[in-house]
Amino acid sequence: MTGSLDQAIGERRCRRITRHYAKTFFFASHCLPREIRRHAYAVYGFCRWADNAVDEAADFDDASRRLDHVRGVLAVAYSEAPAPSGVLAFRKTLRDRAIPRRLFDDLLDGMAMDLTEDRYPDYPALDLYCYRVAGVVGLMMTLVFGYRDECCLPHALALGRAMQLTNILRDVREDLERGRIYLPQDELARFGVSEEQLAEQRVDDSFRAFMRFQIDRAREAYAEAEQGIPFLIGMASRLTVRVMGRLYGGILDEIERLDYDVFQTRAHVSTSRKLRLLAACQRETIGETLRRSWS
């Protein structure tokens, strides 16, 4: 009885974390059945807790210690050892949805990159980072949702890559304030954008051309991700993933609307537009489901 109560407390904690830190995902998650939603919150709750633990560190040594602690908690979650309530909820998800530990190990390796890397020489180097901190989360969530064919897994990776690249383009100013530039160095040079220009927050034709190139890349990844949606189990899961992709893709539209000035205003999708996108995704998903049932 105590274990069930602790698990329920842990589930509520994961829900609060998701609601506070992942407003877009929390909005989309209401499409999901309760059980799948709880599992999704448990995965996100652990990922966000781990990320916060590293980001809030006072210095490199503190961050390294915190990351070691996170790895220790992960080991407990995959064991039979006594655990606090949040870990119990996370453990249940790991078992019920058969999520392999290697995905979380890759995630933590991505977080470790932030301790030593503050520049990325080219897109392949950045893509490895995107895979570790976001692509693997796409794989985790695909296991949470359930799928009919493994061919959807590369598309799940594409969605994670697209969303992380969107975050990077939206958060250029915030990352600069932390001494980080996630934009590929060789591509900045190709478009004639210097670090000094970024520091000056100067938006000119060169910067706009660079941003258009990156936005096109992200949109290609979103389009690739959409191809995997039909292989997910359940209309609710397909709807949720479609909504997530469309809402995050909408951030790219907002960056364009701001004439690529990501320094003065943080691009975001308004609530009214979220609702319009949700309605469009519902119509599309219902139509897709009906066509499948008739074929």
Coordinates of C-alpha atoms in Angstrom, one line a residue:
M1 CA 0.0 0.0 0.0
T2 CA 2.8 2.4 0.9
G3 CA 4.6 1.6 -2.4
S4 CA 1.5 2.4 -4.4
L5 CA 1.0 5.7 -2.5
D6 CA 4.6 6.6 -3.1
Q7 CA 4.3 5.8 -6.7
A8 CA 1.1 8.0 -7.0
I9 CA 3.0 10.9 -5.3
G10 CA 5.8 10.4 -7.7
E11 CA 3.4 10.5 -10.7
R12 CA 2.0 13.8 -9.5
R13 CA 5.5 15.2 -9.1
C14 CA 6.4 14.3 -12.7
R15 CA 3.1 15.9 -13.9
R16 CA 4.0 19.1 -12.1
I17 CA 7.5 19.2 -13.6
T18 CA 6.1 18.6 -17.1
R19 CA 3.4 21.3 -16.6
H20 CA 6.0 23.8 -15.4
Y21 CA 8.8 23.2 -17.9
A22 CA 7.2 21.8 -21.0
K23 CA 4.1 23.9 -21.7
T24 CA 4.0 22.8 -25.4
F25 CA 4.2 19.1 -24.6
F26 CA 1.9 19.4 -21.6
F27 CA -0.7 21.1 -23.9
A28 CA -0.4 18.3 -26.5
S29 CA -0.4 15.5 -23.9
H30 CA -4.0 16.1 -23.0
C31 CA -4.8 14.1 -26.2
L32 CA -3.4 11.0 -24.6
P33 CA -5.1 8.3 -22.5
R34 CA -4.4 8.6 -18.8
E35 CA -2.0 5.7 -18.5
I36 CA 0.2 6.7 -21.5
R37 CA 0.1 10.3 -20.2
R38 CA 1.5 9.2 -16.8
H39 CA 4.3 7.3 -18.5
A40 CA 5.1 10.3 -20.8
Y41 CA 5.3 12.6 -17.7
A42 CA 7.6 10.1 -15.9
V43 CA 10.0 10.1 -18.8
Y44 CA 9.9 13.9 -19.2
G45 CA 10.1 14.4 -15.4
F46 CA 13.4 12.5 -15.2
C47 CA 14.9 14.1 -18.3
R48 CA 14.0 17.6 -17.0
W49 CA 15.2 16.9 -13.5
A50 CA 18.5 15.7 -14.8
D51 CA 18.9 18.7 -17.1
N52 CA 18.1 21.1 -14.3
A53 CA 20.6 19.4 -12.0
V54 CA 23.4 20.1 -14.4
D55 CA 22.3 23.5 -15.6
E56 CA 21.9 24.8 -12.0
A57 CA 25.5 23.8 -11.0
A58 CA 27.8 26.4 -9.6
D59 CA 30.8 25.3 -11.6
F60 CA 32.3 22.5 -13.7
D61 CA 33.2 20.3 -10.7
D62 CA 29.7 20.8 -9.2
A63 CA 28.1 19.9 -12.5
S64 CA 30.2 16.8 -12.8
R65 CA 29.2 15.7 -9.3
R66 CA 25.6 16.4 -10.1
L67 CA 25.8 14.3 -13.3
D68 CA 27.4 11.5 -11.4
H69 CA 24.4 11.7 -8.9
V70 CA 21.9 11.5 -11.8
R71 CA 23.7 8.5 -13.2
G72 CA 23.4 6.9 -9.8
V73 CA 19.7 7.6 -9.6
L74 CA 19.3 6.1 -13.1
A75 CA 21.0 2.9 -11.8
V76 CA 18.6 2.8 -8.9
A77 CA 15.7 3.1 -11.3
Y78 CA 16.8 0.1 -13.2
S79 CA 17.3 -1.9 -10.1
E80 CA 15.2 -3.4 -7.3
A81 CA 16.7 -1.1 -4.6
P82 CA 14.4 1.1 -2.4
A83 CA 13.7 4.4 -4.1
P84 CA 12.0 7.7 -3.5
S85 CA 8.5 8.4 -4.9
G86 CA 9.6 10.1 -8.1
V87 CA 12.0 7.3 -9.0
L88 CA 9.3 4.7 -8.3
A89 CA 7.0 6.3 -10.8
F90 CA 9.9 6.4 -13.3
R91 CA 10.8 2.8 -12.6
K92 CA 7.3 1.7 -13.4
T93 CA 7.4 3.4 -16.7
L94 CA 10.8 1.9 -17.6
R95 CA 9.4 -1.6 -16.9
D96 CA 5.9 -1.2 -18.4
R97 CA 7.2 0.4 -21.6
A98 CA 10.5 -1.6 -21.8
I99 CA 12.7 1.4 -22.3
P100 CA 16.3 0.3 -22.6
R101 CA 18.9 2.0 -20.3
R102 CA 21.2 2.8 -23.2
L103 CA 18.8 5.6 -24.3
F104 CA 19.1 7.4 -21.0
D105 CA 22.9 6.8 -21.0
D106 CA 23.1 8.5 -24.3
L107 CA 20.9 11.4 -23.0
L108 CA 23.3 11.9 -20.0
D109 CA 26.3 11.7 -22.4
G110 CA 24.6 14.6 -24.3
M111 CA 24.3 16.6 -21.0
A112 CA 28.0 15.9 -20.3
M113 CA 28.8 17.5 -23.6
D114 CA 27.5 20.8 -22.2
L115 CA 30.3 20.6 -19.6
T116 CA 33.1 20.6 -22.1
E117 CA 31.7 21.9 -25.4
D118 CA 30.5 25.4 -26.0
R119 CA 31.1 25.5 -29.8
Y120 CA 30.3 23.0 -32.6
P121 CA 32.6 23.1 -35.6
D122 CA 30.0 21.7 -38.1
Y123 CA 26.6 20.3 -38.4
P124 CA 27.6 16.6 -37.9
A125 CA 29.1 17.5 -34.5
L126 CA 25.9 19.4 -33.6
D127 CA 23.7 16.6 -34.9
L128 CA 25.4 14.2 -32.5
Y129 CA 24.5 16.5 -29.6
C130 CA 20.9 16.8 -30.9
Y131 CA 20.6 13.0 -31.1
R132 CA 21.8 12.6 -27.5
V133 CA 19.7 15.3 -25.9
A134 CA 16.6 15.1 -28.0
G135 CA 16.6 12.3 -30.6
V136 CA 16.8 9.6 -27.9
V137 CA 13.8 11.3 -26.1
G138 CA 11.9 10.8 -29.4
L139 CA 12.7 7.1 -29.2
M140 CA 11.7 6.9 -25.6
M141 CA 8.4 8.5 -26.3
T142 CA 7.8 6.2 -29.2
L143 CA 8.1 3.3 -26.8
V144 CA 5.7 5.0 -24.4
F145 CA 3.2 5.5 -27.2
G146 CA 3.7 2.1 -28.9
Y147 CA 4.3 1.4 -32.5
R148 CA 3.4 -1.1 -35.2
D149 CA 6.6 -1.2 -37.2
E150 CA 10.2 -0.3 -36.3
C151 CA 10.4 1.7 -39.5
C152 CA 9.0 4.6 -37.5
L153 CA 12.0 4.9 -35.2
P154 CA 14.2 7.0 -37.6
H155 CA 11.3 9.3 -38.0
A156 CA 11.1 9.7 -34.2
L157 CA 14.8 10.6 -34.2
A158 CA 14.0 13.2 -36.9
L159 CA 11.4 14.8 -34.7
G160 CA 13.8 15.1 -31.8
R161 CA 16.4 16.6 -34.1
A162 CA 13.9 19.1 -35.5
M163 CA 12.7 20.2 -32.1
Q164 CA 16.2 20.6 -30.7
L165 CA 17.3 22.6 -33.7
T166 CA 14.2 24.8 -33.3
N167 CA 15.2 25.4 -29.6
I168 CA 18.7 26.4 -30.7
L169 CA 17.4 28.9 -33.3
R170 CA 14.9 30.4 -30.8
D171 CA 17.4 30.6 -27.9
V172 CA 20.5 32.1 -29.6
R173 CA 20.5 35.1 -27.2
E174 CA 20.0 32.9 -24.0
D175 CA 22.7 30.5 -25.1
L176 CA 25.1 33.4 -25.8
E177 CA 24.5 34.7 -22.3
R178 CA 25.7 31.4 -21.0
G179 CA 28.7 31.5 -23.2
R180 CA 27.5 28.9 -25.7
I181 CA 26.9 29.0 -29.4
Y182 CA 25.2 25.9 -30.8
L183 CA 25.1 27.2 -34.3
P184 CA 27.6 25.3 -36.6
Q185 CA 30.8 27.4 -36.9
D186 CA 31.6 26.5 -40.5
E187 CA 28.1 27.5 -41.6
L188 CA 28.3 30.8 -39.7
A189 CA 31.5 31.5 -41.6
R190 CA 30.0 30.4 -44.9
F191 CA 27.2 33.0 -44.5
G192 CA 29.6 35.7 -43.2
V193 CA 28.2 35.8 -39.6
S194 CA 30.8 36.3 -36.9
E195 CA 30.6 35.7 -33.2
E196 CA 31.1 39.5 -32.7
Q197 CA 27.9 40.0 -34.7
L198 CA 26.0 37.6 -32.6
A199 CA 27.3 39.3 -29.5
E200 CA 26.2 42.6 -30.9
Q201 CA 22.8 41.1 -31.6
R202 CA 23.0 42.5 -35.1
V203 CA 20.5 41.2 -37.6
D204 CA 21.5 41.8 -41.3
D205 CA 21.0 40.0 -44.6
S206 CA 23.8 37.6 -43.8
F207 CA 22.3 36.6 -40.5
R208 CA 18.8 36.3 -42.1
A209 CA 20.2 34.0 -44.9
F210 CA 21.9 31.8 -42.3
M211 CA 18.7 31.6 -40.3
R212 CA 16.6 30.7 -43.4
F213 CA 19.1 27.9 -44.2
Q214 CA 18.7 26.5 -40.6
I215 CA 14.9 26.8 -40.7
D216 CA 14.8 24.9 -44.0
R217 CA 16.9 22.2 -42.4
A218 CA 14.5 22.0 -39.4
R219 CA 11.5 21.9 -41.6
E220 CA 12.9 19.0 -43.6
A221 CA 13.3 17.1 -40.4
Y222 CA 9.7 17.8 -39.3
A223 CA 8.5 16.6 -42.7
E224 CA 10.6 13.4 -42.3
A225 CA 9.1 12.9 -38.8
E226 CA 5.5 13.2 -40.1
Q227 CA 6.1 10.1 -42.2
G228 CA 6.4 7.9 -39.0
I229 CA 3.2 9.1 -37.4
P230 CA 0.9 6.5 -39.1
F231 CA 2.9 3.7 -37.5
L232 CA 2.1 4.7 -34.0
I233 CA -0.5 2.8 -32.1
G234 CA -3.7 4.6 -31.3
M235 CA -5.3 7.7 -32.7
A236 CA -4.5 9.7 -29.5
S237 CA -0.7 9.0 -29.8
R238 CA -0.7 9.9 -33.5
L239 CA -2.6 13.1 -32.7
T240 CA -0.2 14.0 -29.9
V241 CA 2.9 13.6 -32.0
R242 CA 1.4 15.5 -34.9
V243 CA 0.4 18.3 -32.5
M244 CA 3.9 18.5 -31.0
G245 CA 5.5 18.7 -34.4
R246 CA 3.2 21.4 -35.7
L247 CA 3.4 23.5 -32.5
Y248 CA 7.2 23.4 -32.4
G249 CA 7.3 24.0 -36.2
G250 CA 5.1 27.0 -35.5
I251 CA 8.1 28.5 -33.6
L252 CA 10.0 28.6 -36.9
D253 CA 7.1 30.6 -38.4
E254 CA 7.3 33.1 -35.6
I255 CA 11.0 33.5 -36.1
E256 CA 10.3 34.4 -39.7
R257 CA 7.5 36.8 -38.6
L258 CA 10.0 38.5 -36.3
D259 CA 12.2 39.0 -39.4
Y260 CA 14.7 36.6 -37.8
D261 CA 15.4 38.8 -34.9
V262 CA 15.8 36.2 -32.2
F263 CA 17.6 38.6 -29.9
Q264 CA 14.9 41.1 -28.9
T265 CA 11.9 38.8 -28.6
R266 CA 11.7 35.1 -27.8
A267 CA 9.6 33.5 -30.5
H268 CA 6.6 31.6 -29.2
V269 CA 3.2 30.3 -30.5
S270 CA 0.2 32.1 -29.1
T271 CA -2.5 30.2 -27.3
S272 CA -5.0 31.0 -30.0
R273 CA -2.8 29.7 -32.7
K274 CA -2.1 26.5 -30.6
L275 CA -5.8 25.9 -30.5
R276 CA -6.1 26.4 -34.3
L277 CA -3.3 24.0 -34.9
L278 CA -4.8 21.5 -32.5
A279 CA -8.1 21.6 -34.4
A280 CA -6.4 21.2 -37.8
C281 CA -4.4 18.2 -36.4
Q282 CA -7.6 16.6 -35.0
R283 CA -9.2 16.9 -38.4
E284 CA -6.2 15.4 -40.2
T285 CA -5.7 12.6 -37.7
I286 CA -9.4 11.6 -37.7
G287 CA -9.4 11.6 -41.5
E288 CA -6.3 9.5 -41.6
T289 CA -7.9 7.0 -39.2
L290 CA -11.1 6.8 -41.2
R291 CA -9.2 6.2 -44.5
R292 CA -7.2 3.4 -42.8
S293 CA -10.4 1.8 -41.5
W294 CA -12.1 1.9 -44.9
S295 CA -9.1 0.6 -46.9

